Amino acid sequence: MINCEFDRRRFLQWTGAGLFATVSAQLSLESLAGAASATPLPTNTPILVIVTLYGGNDGLNTVVPFTDPTYQSARSNIALSSSQVLPFTDSLAFNASMPELSALYAANKVAIVQGVSYPDPNLSHFTSMAIWQSASMTAAVSSGWIGRWLDIQPHSPFNAIGIGSTLPPLLVGDKSVASMVDLGGIQLPWGPAASLIPRLGRSSSSDVALEGAAATSISDLFSTAQLLAPLVTKSPTGSFISEQLSLVSTLINANVPTRVWEVNLSSFDTHVGEQADQNALLAEVDAALGAFMTSISTGDRSNDVTVMVYSEFGRRVMSNAGLGTDHGTAAPVFLIGNTVKGGLYGEQSSLSALDVNGNLEVTTDFRDVYGGLLHDVLGTPVGDVIPSWSTALSVH
Amino acid sequence: MTPTPTYTERLATARLLHRFNFGPTPGQYAALLKAGLAATQRTVLEHGLPDPGLDSVVAPNLPDLGPYPPGNTPAATAFYQAMNTGNQELVVWWLDRMVVSHYPLAERMTWFWHGHWATSISKVGYPLPMQRQNNTLRHYALANFRDMARVMVVDGALNYWLDNEENYISSPNENLAREFMELMTLGVNKFTQDDVTAAACALTGYSTVQSNGNVTFDEQQHYDKPLTVLGTRGKLNAESLAWLITSKAQNAKYIADRIWFRFVSGTTTPPSSLEESFKGRDIDQLVSTLVHSSAWSDPANSLVKSPVEWFVGACRALKVRPSSLNTGDLLWGLSQMGQVPFNPPNVGGWPYGQAWLSGAAFQYRFEVSQLIVTAADLSPLNVPTSKMVEASADWLGVPEWSRRTASTLAAATKTPAEFATLALLAPEYAVSA
């Protein structure tokens, strides 16, 4: 058949594609500062911060069963010794790159949910992340779980915000999408002219409308800088993840009316040379989370914030010859917050009862974790966001 | 003694200079105010004359870099370096031309057409096809629009950008066909989906060499049966398709409207005489009609300068050659302000109006102003301090400083660099009132 003749089927395909095209708003710091002043998030409103680790973070070298002889023998070339970990029970320890989380755990502010994945785990990055982000086992569902939560909220571009410029699928609903905010702090003018520049932002009776708008843009910069003072910087100094989380904590502390935030970090796909790479990544995440919790704990939102840290899968129990690990299954999820009941949840997957691929058995379904967060943090029954799911794991 | 120009004369003269010539060179605004509006209209329309300014700008010699090499080889490193260097040279080359041209109308029109046929190097990748497209746009910038459209429809960079090399009889790709009609020749809702499907078929058989923009035609892959486009039935290829589409009256209206929108105002509508003047699709005549129109004395017709227009205007007044600036700092600044030539955000071209007026953009406008002022010739400020504020309005081509800006500038008369910074950042210079 020659498709150059117009036919209705092709037309419907085309318009159908148009219907589902979603455009995410890129919000400026000015508009966020404006929203924080005009419609601040009511006090005591819970907030969820989602940290996505792309690539498949090795759970066994994050929360380490360091005394298990199977752990030491199955991955003898990358296993962490007792001097490379921070024990919190007689058999489990944090990777020593994570002193901040270790301290927060000791203060009962970290829930570690063990053995998290879903039935018959998929070892493809793409498929598994799609399952986690859509909270659906079928490819037919393309919306994200937070996106579907957005669908049932009163519309506002501020409900959920991702940091960066590319919208992750979890923030895309059937009707609504989250907004994005670019990294990059506020750079105020410097040098000898700096003290006079704010005067250019005053309005003048002779201004035509566009000149007035140009003047307003100048005064907006200075008022935004005042409201979001921690973002005023000459040059970024921290890691990528700490820049993102520091932006989020500043915006949370400024009462921006946002319930869900998403940040992310890539490069956890440690097939070779895992120890050095993963330790460095975990150290960045740990330092960023520590600074984030410090910042939140000193603001008005101290008891409102819950952080979830997850990855699309853990990694193989047995290491490979390249001093790395291949794609695996279950791994721990961290839930962090001043009102979180810290401790261990779920069951640690056994290192001696592996599946046919040599991977950990799943002990907790990730949808139970979402269920708890939806209920406790977002105030929404799990079934409204994940159809036909009703169980929840509460850490609050 | 010449009478002092009225505000309306100052406004019209400033508008013509900023909108058609990227702003005045030092002394030019005052001289044209003396010479009168007719002389200003003549001046801004000059083009095609020997131009010592342009002669001093050497075009980058961009080789055909060939296909992408396999990753992680020494050849790949050299390849990407050459690509990156070429891209940077291309941007700086064009900015230099805008700044140093003695008759900038042709560059200004090329800049307009770049936004009209908005093609981005972010997808095309190679600088050579972008340079070739730029030269095409310059060649036709003030020529006949139908000729331009007939050449552009087979432009390599545009074809690659809009996926036309993926356009097969078995599964036509409609991207180029749709955007050609919707954004480049007719406007939205001025054609049907049937027209798009048929036009896509007319555009089958063309393929593009990504690295150099050469477009070849394969008859075997071309749909050669009669097609119906905009009510006319016949066999069509790319050129005859472009010719057919641009023959429609809607094409004259659409292009005249676009020119009005980008040069005059985003809020007022053009008089019908403008479309009338474009019946023959002569761009030169359209621009001349516009320059001689009464639009320039209407207070409603204010516009925001885009970042590149602001930057080029500042460089012209402060005698700064973009290639003399640190390339990395310059490209970073332009990119932060949101506008790098050859890299429009999408096929719709650059934003306009208030979209450029954000606090976020202002912070980078300040950074770029520092880059310019540090390299600037500030001699036009060598006047008695009591005259500096007034002299700076003439220098930059500002009809009138507001009391806000005048008093701010007056506080900086002892430090010319600081004074110049404030003047470039003033609302009256961000906008063409």
PDB file of C-alpha atoms in Angstrom, chain B residues 40-276:
ATOM      1  CA  THR B  40      17.666  58.126   7.943  1.00  0.00           C
ATOM      2  CA  GLN B  41      15.321  56.025   5.835  1.00  0.00           C
ATOM      3  CA  ARG B  42      17.806  56.124   2.957  1.00  0.00           C
ATOM      4  CA  THR B  43      20.671  55.213   5.258  1.00  0.00           C
ATOM      5  CA  VAL B  44      19.091  52.227   6.924  1.00  0.00           C
ATOM      6  CA  LEU B  45      17.996  50.795   3.556  1.00  0.00           C
ATOM      7  CA  GLU B  46      21.483  50.881   1.998  1.00  0.00           C
ATOM      8  CA  HIS B  47      22.774  47.477   0.977  1.00  0.00           C
ATOM      9  CA  GLY B  48      24.864  45.809  -1.671  1.00  0.00           C
ATOM     10  CA  LEU B  49      27.537  48.525  -1.598  1.00  0.00           C
ATOM     11  CA  PRO B  50      31.254  47.832  -1.155  1.00  0.00           C
ATOM     12  CA  ASP B  51      31.636  47.382   2.610  1.00  0.00           C
ATOM     13  CA  PRO B  52      35.116  47.794   4.130  1.00  0.00           C
ATOM     14  CA  GLY B  53      33.705  46.599   7.445  1.00  0.00           C
ATOM     15  CA  LEU B  54      32.576  43.257   6.057  1.00  0.00           C
ATOM     16  CA  ASP B  55      35.759  42.977   3.996  1.00  0.00           C
ATOM     17  CA  SER B  56      37.706  42.900   7.256  1.00  0.00           C
ATOM     18  CA  VAL B  57      35.880  39.778   8.489  1.00  0.00           C
ATOM     19  CA  VAL B  58      37.357  36.499   7.293  1.00  0.00           C
ATOM     20  CA  ALA B  59      34.872  33.649   6.931  1.00  0.00           C
ATOM     21  CA  PRO B  60      35.944  30.439   8.652  1.00  0.00           C
ATOM     22  CA  ASN B  61      37.125  27.863   6.171  1.00  0.00           C
ATOM     23  CA  LEU B  62      35.069  24.886   7.275  1.00  0.00           C
ATOM     24  CA  PRO B  63      36.135  21.526   5.866  1.00  0.00           C
ATOM     25  CA  ASP B  64      33.710  18.675   5.208  1.00  0.00           C
ATOM     26  CA  LEU B  65      34.421  16.635   8.330  1.00  0.00           C
ATOM     27  CA  GLY B  66      32.813  13.505   6.916  1.00  0.00           C
ATOM     28  CA  PRO B  67      30.820  10.904   8.853  1.00  0.00           C
ATOM     29  CA  TYR B  68      30.995  10.600  12.627  1.00  0.00           C
ATOM     30  CA  PRO B  69      34.019   8.456  13.570  1.00  0.00           C
ATOM     31  CA  PRO B  70      33.686   5.495  15.944  1.00  0.00           C
ATOM     32  CA  GLY B  71      33.854   6.588  19.573  1.00  0.00           C
ATOM     33  CA  ASN B  72      36.926   6.660  21.813  1.00  0.00           C
ATOM     34  CA  THR B  73      39.595   6.829  19.113  1.00  0.00           C
ATOM     35  CA  PRO B  74      42.195   9.555  18.601  1.00  0.00           C
ATOM     36  CA  ALA B  75      40.413  10.345  15.323  1.00  0.00           C
ATOM     37  CA  ALA B  76      37.192  10.913  17.229  1.00  0.00           C
ATOM     38  CA  THR B  77      38.833  13.385  19.573  1.00  0.00           C
ATOM     39  CA  ALA B  78      40.215  15.398  16.656  1.00  0.00           C
ATOM     40  CA  PHE B  79      36.859  15.201  14.890  1.00  0.00           C
ATOM     41  CA  TYR B  80      34.875  16.588  17.795  1.00  0.00           C
ATOM     42  CA  GLN B  81      37.462  19.282  18.383  1.00  0.00           C
ATOM     43  CA  ALA B  82      37.207  20.366  14.756  1.00  0.00           C
ATOM     44  CA  MET B  83      33.425  20.317  14.940  1.00  0.00           C
ATOM     45  CA  ASN B  84      33.363  22.342  18.130  1.00  0.00           C
ATOM     46  CA  THR B  85      35.912  24.870  16.889  1.00  0.00           C
ATOM     47  CA  GLY B  86      34.030  25.232  13.609  1.00  0.00           C
ATOM     48  CA  ASN B  87      30.760  25.842  15.443  1.00  0.00           C
ATOM     49  CA  GLN B  88      32.322  28.547  17.592  1.00  0.00           C
ATOM     50  CA  GLU B  89      34.065  30.219  14.655  1.00  0.00           C
ATOM     51  CA  LEU B  90      30.799  30.284  12.770  1.00  0.00           C
ATOM     52  CA  VAL B  91      28.946  32.110  15.551  1.00  0.00           C
ATOM     53  CA  VAL B  92      31.715  34.635  16.117  1.00  0.00           C
ATOM     54  CA  TRP B  93      32.104  35.210  12.374  1.00  0.00           C
ATOM     55  CA  TRP B  94      28.456  36.132  11.997  1.00  0.00           C
ATOM     56  CA  LEU B  95      28.424  38.339  15.087  1.00  0.00           C
ATOM     57  CA  ASP B  96      31.481  40.166  13.733  1.00  0.00           C
ATOM     58  CA  ARG B  97      29.654  40.777  10.461  1.00  0.00           C
ATOM     59  CA  MET B  98      26.630  42.212  12.253  1.00  0.00           C
ATOM     60  CA  VAL B  99      28.834  44.509  14.314  1.00  0.00           C
ATOM     61  CA  VAL B 100      31.277  45.863  11.732  1.00  0.00           C
ATOM     62  CA  SER B 101      29.102  46.111   8.633  1.00  0.00           C
ATOM     63  CA  HIS B 102      28.786  49.677   7.355  1.00  0.00           C
ATOM     64  CA  TYR B 103      25.417  48.791   5.793  1.00  0.00           C
ATOM     65  CA  PRO B 104      23.942  46.291   8.242  1.00  0.00           C
ATOM     66  CA  LEU B 105      20.493  45.845   6.659  1.00  0.00           C
ATOM     67  CA  ALA B 106      21.526  42.668   4.832  1.00  0.00           C
ATOM     68  CA  GLU B 107      22.919  41.123   8.023  1.00  0.00           C
ATOM     69  CA  ARG B 108      19.832  42.234   9.930  1.00  0.00           C
ATOM     70  CA  MET B 109      17.573  40.615   7.360  1.00  0.00           C
ATOM     71  CA  THR B 110      19.699  37.468   7.356  1.00  0.00           C
ATOM     72  CA  TRP B 111      19.222  37.391  11.135  1.00  0.00           C
ATOM     73  CA  PHE B 112      15.465  37.690  10.662  1.00  0.00           C
ATOM     74  CA  TRP B 113      15.434  34.880   8.089  1.00  0.00           C
ATOM     75  CA  HIS B 114      17.533  32.692  10.361  1.00  0.00           C
ATOM     76  CA  GLY B 115      14.737  32.927  12.943  1.00  0.00           C
ATOM     77  CA  HIS B 116      12.165  32.367  10.212  1.00  0.00           C
ATOM     78  CA  TRP B 117      13.751  29.226   8.746  1.00  0.00           C
ATOM     79  CA  ALA B 118      14.879  28.348  12.250  1.00  0.00           C
ATOM     80  CA  THR B 119      17.393  25.516  11.933  1.00  0.00           C
ATOM     81  CA  SER B 120      19.510  24.448  14.881  1.00  0.00           C
ATOM     82  CA  ILE B 121      23.060  23.221  14.919  1.00  0.00           C
ATOM     83  CA  SER B 122      22.113  21.240  18.022  1.00  0.00           C
ATOM     84  CA  LYS B 123      20.696  18.602  15.683  1.00  0.00           C
ATOM     85  CA  VAL B 124      22.518  19.321  12.430  1.00  0.00           C
ATOM     86  CA  GLY B 125      25.801  18.958  14.335  1.00  0.00           C
ATOM     87  CA  TYR B 126      28.166  20.066  11.587  1.00  0.00           C
ATOM     88  CA  PRO B 127      29.049  23.742  11.058  1.00  0.00           C
ATOM     89  CA  LEU B 128      29.489  23.492   7.268  1.00  0.00           C
ATOM     90  CA  PRO B 129      25.812  22.943   6.326  1.00  0.00           C
ATOM     91  CA  MET B 130      24.839  25.726   8.753  1.00  0.00           C
ATOM     92  CA  GLN B 131      27.288  28.114   7.085  1.00  0.00           C
ATOM     93  CA  ARG B 132      25.961  27.159   3.657  1.00  0.00           C
ATOM     94  CA  GLN B 133      22.401  27.814   4.793  1.00  0.00           C
ATOM     95  CA  ASN B 134      23.501  31.137   6.273  1.00  0.00           C
ATOM     96  CA  ASN B 135      25.034  32.165   2.956  1.00  0.00           C
ATOM     97  CA  THR B 136      21.829  31.175   1.166  1.00  0.00           C
ATOM     98  CA  LEU B 137      19.758  33.251   3.558  1.00  0.00           C
ATOM     99  CA  ARG B 138      22.103  36.209   3.047  1.00  0.00           C
ATOM    100  CA  HIS B 139      21.965  35.813  -0.733  1.00  0.00           C
ATOM    101  CA  TYR B 140      18.161  35.960  -0.727  1.00  0.00           C
ATOM    102  CA  ALA B 141      17.755  38.205   2.334  1.00  0.00           C
ATOM    103  CA  LEU B 142      16.382  41.101   0.265  1.00  0.00           C
ATOM    104  CA  ALA B 143      15.571  39.216  -2.933  1.00  0.00           C
ATOM    105  CA  ASN B 144      12.364  37.463  -3.995  1.00  0.00           C
ATOM    106  CA  PHE B 145      10.736  35.307  -1.338  1.00  0.00           C
ATOM    107  CA  ARG B 146       9.549  32.687  -3.818  1.00  0.00           C
ATOM    108  CA  ASP B 147      13.111  32.164  -5.019  1.00  0.00           C
ATOM    109  CA  MET B 148      14.262  31.933  -1.437  1.00  0.00           C
ATOM    110  CA  ALA B 149      11.577  29.356  -0.575  1.00  0.00           C
ATOM    111  CA  ARG B 150      12.416  27.270  -3.648  1.00  0.00           C
ATOM    112  CA  VAL B 151      16.058  27.082  -2.594  1.00  0.00           C
ATOM    113  CA  MET B 152      15.393  26.638   1.104  1.00  0.00           C
ATOM    114  CA  VAL B 153      13.064  23.674   0.616  1.00  0.00           C
ATOM    115  CA  VAL B 154      16.097  21.712  -0.599  1.00  0.00           C
ATOM    116  CA  ASP B 155      18.554  23.255   1.862  1.00  0.00           C
ATOM    117  CA  GLY B 156      20.622  20.494   3.443  1.00  0.00           C
ATOM    118  CA  ALA B 157      20.614  21.783   7.008  1.00  0.00           C
ATOM    119  CA  LEU B 158      16.860  22.407   6.943  1.00  0.00           C
ATOM    120  CA  ASN B 159      16.175  19.001   5.427  1.00  0.00           C
ATOM    121  CA  TYR B 160      18.253  17.273   8.064  1.00  0.00           C
ATOM    122  CA  TRP B 161      16.751  19.367  10.876  1.00  0.00           C
ATOM    123  CA  LEU B 162      13.204  18.497   9.792  1.00  0.00           C
ATOM    124  CA  ASP B 163      13.847  14.803   9.102  1.00  0.00           C
ATOM    125  CA  ASN B 164      13.325  14.935   5.366  1.00  0.00           C
ATOM    126  CA  GLU B 165      16.016  12.349   4.776  1.00  0.00           C
ATOM    127  CA  GLU B 166      13.648   9.973   6.601  1.00  0.00           C
ATOM    128  CA  ASN B 167      10.870  10.685   4.121  1.00  0.00           C
ATOM    129  CA  TYR B 168      10.063   7.539   2.122  1.00  0.00           C
ATOM    130  CA  ILE B 169       7.155   6.697  -0.151  1.00  0.00           C
ATOM    131  CA  SER B 170       6.311   3.744   2.079  1.00  0.00           C
ATOM    132  CA  SER B 171       6.088   5.899   5.199  1.00  0.00           C
ATOM    133  CA  PRO B 172       6.214   9.631   4.486  1.00  0.00           C
ATOM    134  CA  ASN B 173       7.672  11.838   7.187  1.00  0.00           C
ATOM    135  CA  GLU B 174       5.560  14.977   7.348  1.00  0.00           C
ATOM    136  CA  ASN B 175       7.818  17.158   9.442  1.00  0.00           C
ATOM    137  CA  LEU B 176       9.313  19.343   6.698  1.00  0.00           C
ATOM    138  CA  ALA B 177       6.026  19.486   4.743  1.00  0.00           C
ATOM    139  CA  ARG B 178       4.069  20.666   7.764  1.00  0.00           C
ATOM    140  CA  GLU B 179       6.563  23.206   9.081  1.00  0.00           C
ATOM    141  CA  PHE B 180       7.237  24.550   5.609  1.00  0.00           C
ATOM    142  CA  MET B 181       3.568  25.480   5.337  1.00  0.00           C
ATOM    143  CA  GLU B 182       2.779  26.266   8.947  1.00  0.00           C
ATOM    144  CA  LEU B 183       5.833  28.287   9.965  1.00  0.00           C
ATOM    145  CA  MET B 184       7.642  29.254   6.811  1.00  0.00           C
ATOM    146  CA  THR B 185       5.111  30.135   4.127  1.00  0.00           C
ATOM    147  CA  LEU B 186       1.393  30.125   5.062  1.00  0.00           C
ATOM    148  CA  GLY B 187       0.770  30.158   8.801  1.00  0.00           C
ATOM    149  CA  VAL B 188      -1.173  27.891  11.118  1.00  0.00           C
ATOM    150  CA  ASN B 189      -4.591  26.582  10.001  1.00  0.00           C
ATOM    151  CA  LYS B 190      -4.110  27.810   6.451  1.00  0.00           C
ATOM    152  CA  PHE B 191      -3.914  24.291   5.014  1.00  0.00           C
ATOM    153  CA  THR B 192      -5.374  20.875   5.759  1.00  0.00           C
ATOM    154  CA  GLN B 193      -3.859  17.622   6.888  1.00  0.00           C
ATOM    155  CA  ASP B 194      -4.496  16.342   3.342  1.00  0.00           C
ATOM    156  CA  ASP B 195      -2.233  19.129   2.091  1.00  0.00           C
ATOM    157  CA  VAL B 196       0.473  18.082   4.546  1.00  0.00           C
ATOM    158  CA  THR B 197       0.283  14.434   3.512  1.00  0.00           C
ATOM    159  CA  ALA B 198       0.435  15.312  -0.153  1.00  0.00           C
ATOM    160  CA  ALA B 199       3.258  17.825   0.341  1.00  0.00           C
ATOM    161  CA  ALA B 200       5.227  15.189   2.262  1.00  0.00           C
ATOM    162  CA  CYS B 201       4.893  12.916  -0.763  1.00  0.00           C
ATOM    163  CA  ALA B 202       6.196  15.695  -2.998  1.00  0.00           C
ATOM    164  CA  LEU B 203       9.233  15.853  -0.711  1.00  0.00           C
ATOM    165  CA  THR B 204      10.089  12.130  -0.998  1.00  0.00           C
ATOM    166  CA  GLY B 205      13.265  11.080  -2.769  1.00  0.00           C
ATOM    167  CA  TYR B 206      15.565  13.708  -1.287  1.00  0.00           C
ATOM    168  CA  SER B 207      18.463  12.805   0.923  1.00  0.00           C
ATOM    169  CA  THR B 208      21.036  14.928   2.669  1.00  0.00           C
ATOM    170  CA  VAL B 209      24.701  14.401   3.420  1.00  0.00           C
ATOM    171  CA  GLN B 210      24.746  15.504   7.032  1.00  0.00           C
ATOM    172  CA  SER B 211      28.376  16.579   7.085  1.00  0.00           C
ATOM    173  CA  ASN B 212      28.180  19.021   4.177  1.00  0.00           C
ATOM    174  CA  GLY B 213      24.504  19.622   3.490  1.00  0.00           C
ATOM    175  CA  ASN B 214      24.559  18.302  -0.066  1.00  0.00           C
ATOM    176  CA  VAL B 215      21.052  17.277  -1.072  1.00  0.00           C
ATOM    177  CA  THR B 216      20.608  14.577  -3.676  1.00  0.00           C
ATOM    178  CA  PHE B 217      17.462  13.430  -5.429  1.00  0.00           C
ATOM    179  CA  ASP B 218      16.624   9.785  -6.113  1.00  0.00           C
ATOM    180  CA  GLU B 219      13.809   9.443  -8.616  1.00  0.00           C
ATOM    181  CA  GLN B 220      13.205   5.848  -7.561  1.00  0.00           C
ATOM    182  CA  GLN B 221      12.334   7.027  -4.078  1.00  0.00           C
ATOM    183  CA  HIS B 222      10.186   9.908  -5.258  1.00  0.00           C
ATOM    184  CA  TYR B 223       6.402   9.705  -5.376  1.00  0.00           C
ATOM    185  CA  ASP B 224       5.730  10.585  -8.972  1.00  0.00           C
ATOM    186  CA  LYS B 225       1.953  10.410  -9.251  1.00  0.00           C
ATOM    187  CA  PRO B 226      -0.251  13.503  -9.235  1.00  0.00           C
ATOM    188  CA  LEU B 227      -0.876  15.089  -5.839  1.00  0.00           C
ATOM    189  CA  THR B 228      -3.402  17.661  -4.673  1.00  0.00           C
ATOM    190  CA  VAL B 229      -1.938  20.497  -2.635  1.00  0.00           C
ATOM    191  CA  LEU B 230      -3.984  23.591  -1.712  1.00  0.00           C
ATOM    192  CA  GLY B 231      -6.562  22.693  -4.352  1.00  0.00           C
ATOM    193  CA  THR B 232      -4.134  22.304  -7.232  1.00  0.00           C
ATOM    194  CA  ARG B 233      -3.501  18.831  -8.686  1.00  0.00           C
ATOM    195  CA  GLY B 234      -0.356  17.805 -10.486  1.00  0.00           C
ATOM    196  CA  LYS B 235       2.973  16.043 -10.174  1.00  0.00           C
ATOM    197  CA  LEU B 236       5.201  17.799  -7.673  1.00  0.00           C
ATOM    198  CA  ASN B 237       8.790  17.809  -6.524  1.00  0.00           C
ATOM    199  CA  ALA B 238      10.277  19.997  -3.788  1.00  0.00           C
ATOM    200  CA  GLU B 239      10.865  23.052  -5.972  1.00  0.00           C
ATOM    201  CA  SER B 240       7.508  22.985  -7.717  1.00  0.00           C
ATOM    202  CA  LEU B 241       5.832  22.401  -4.349  1.00  0.00           C
ATOM    203  CA  ALA B 242       7.505  25.509  -2.909  1.00  0.00           C
ATOM    204  CA  TRP B 243       6.579  27.452  -6.035  1.00  0.00           C
ATOM    205  CA  LEU B 244       2.952  26.368  -5.774  1.00  0.00           C
ATOM    206  CA  ILE B 245       2.631  27.175  -2.072  1.00  0.00           C
ATOM    207  CA  THR B 246       4.261  30.588  -2.353  1.00  0.00           C
ATOM    208  CA  SER B 247       1.973  31.526  -5.247  1.00  0.00           C
ATOM    209  CA  LYS B 248      -0.962  31.755  -2.820  1.00  0.00           C
ATOM    210  CA  ALA B 249      -2.085  35.176  -1.611  1.00  0.00           C
ATOM    211  CA  GLN B 250      -1.938  33.889   1.968  1.00  0.00           C
ATOM    212  CA  ASN B 251       1.845  33.621   1.561  1.00  0.00           C
ATOM    213  CA  ALA B 252       2.164  37.378   0.975  1.00  0.00           C
ATOM    214  CA  LYS B 253      -0.001  38.114   3.994  1.00  0.00           C
ATOM    215  CA  TYR B 254       1.831  35.675   6.221  1.00  0.00           C
ATOM    216  CA  ILE B 255       5.324  36.973   5.417  1.00  0.00           C
ATOM    217  CA  ALA B 256       4.272  40.622   5.645  1.00  0.00           C
ATOM    218  CA  ASP B 257       2.707  39.880   9.042  1.00  0.00           C
ATOM    219  CA  ARG B 258       5.857  38.100  10.235  1.00  0.00           C
ATOM    220  CA  ILE B 259       8.027  41.043   9.234  1.00  0.00           C
ATOM    221  CA  TRP B 260       5.700  43.481  10.973  1.00  0.00           C
ATOM    222  CA  PHE B 261       5.647  41.283  14.077  1.00  0.00           C
ATOM    223  CA  ARG B 262       9.433  41.082  14.346  1.00  0.00           C
ATOM    224  CA  PHE B 263      10.336  44.634  13.251  1.00  0.00           C
ATOM    225  CA  VAL B 264       7.456  46.797  14.368  1.00  0.00           C
ATOM    226  CA  SER B 265       5.258  45.403  17.083  1.00  0.00           C
ATOM    227  CA  GLY B 266       3.944  42.212  18.646  1.00  0.00           C
ATOM    228  CA  THR B 267       0.675  43.881  19.571  1.00  0.00           C
ATOM    229  CA  THR B 268      -0.426  46.101  16.671  1.00  0.00           C
ATOM    230  CA  THR B 269      -1.429  44.899  13.196  1.00  0.00           C
ATOM    231  CA  PRO B 270       0.081  45.958   9.880  1.00  0.00           C
ATOM    232  CA  PRO B 271      -1.808  48.179   7.434  1.00  0.00           C
ATOM    233  CA  SER B 272      -3.086  46.318   4.356  1.00  0.00           C
ATOM    234  CA  SER B 273      -0.714  48.393   2.222  1.00  0.00           C
ATOM    235  CA  LEU B 274       2.148  46.299   3.565  1.00  0.00           C
ATOM    236  CA  GLU B 275       0.780  43.032   2.184  1.00  0.00           C
ATOM    237  CA  GLU B 276      -0.088  44.897  -1.013  1.00  0.00           C
TER     238      GLU B 276
END
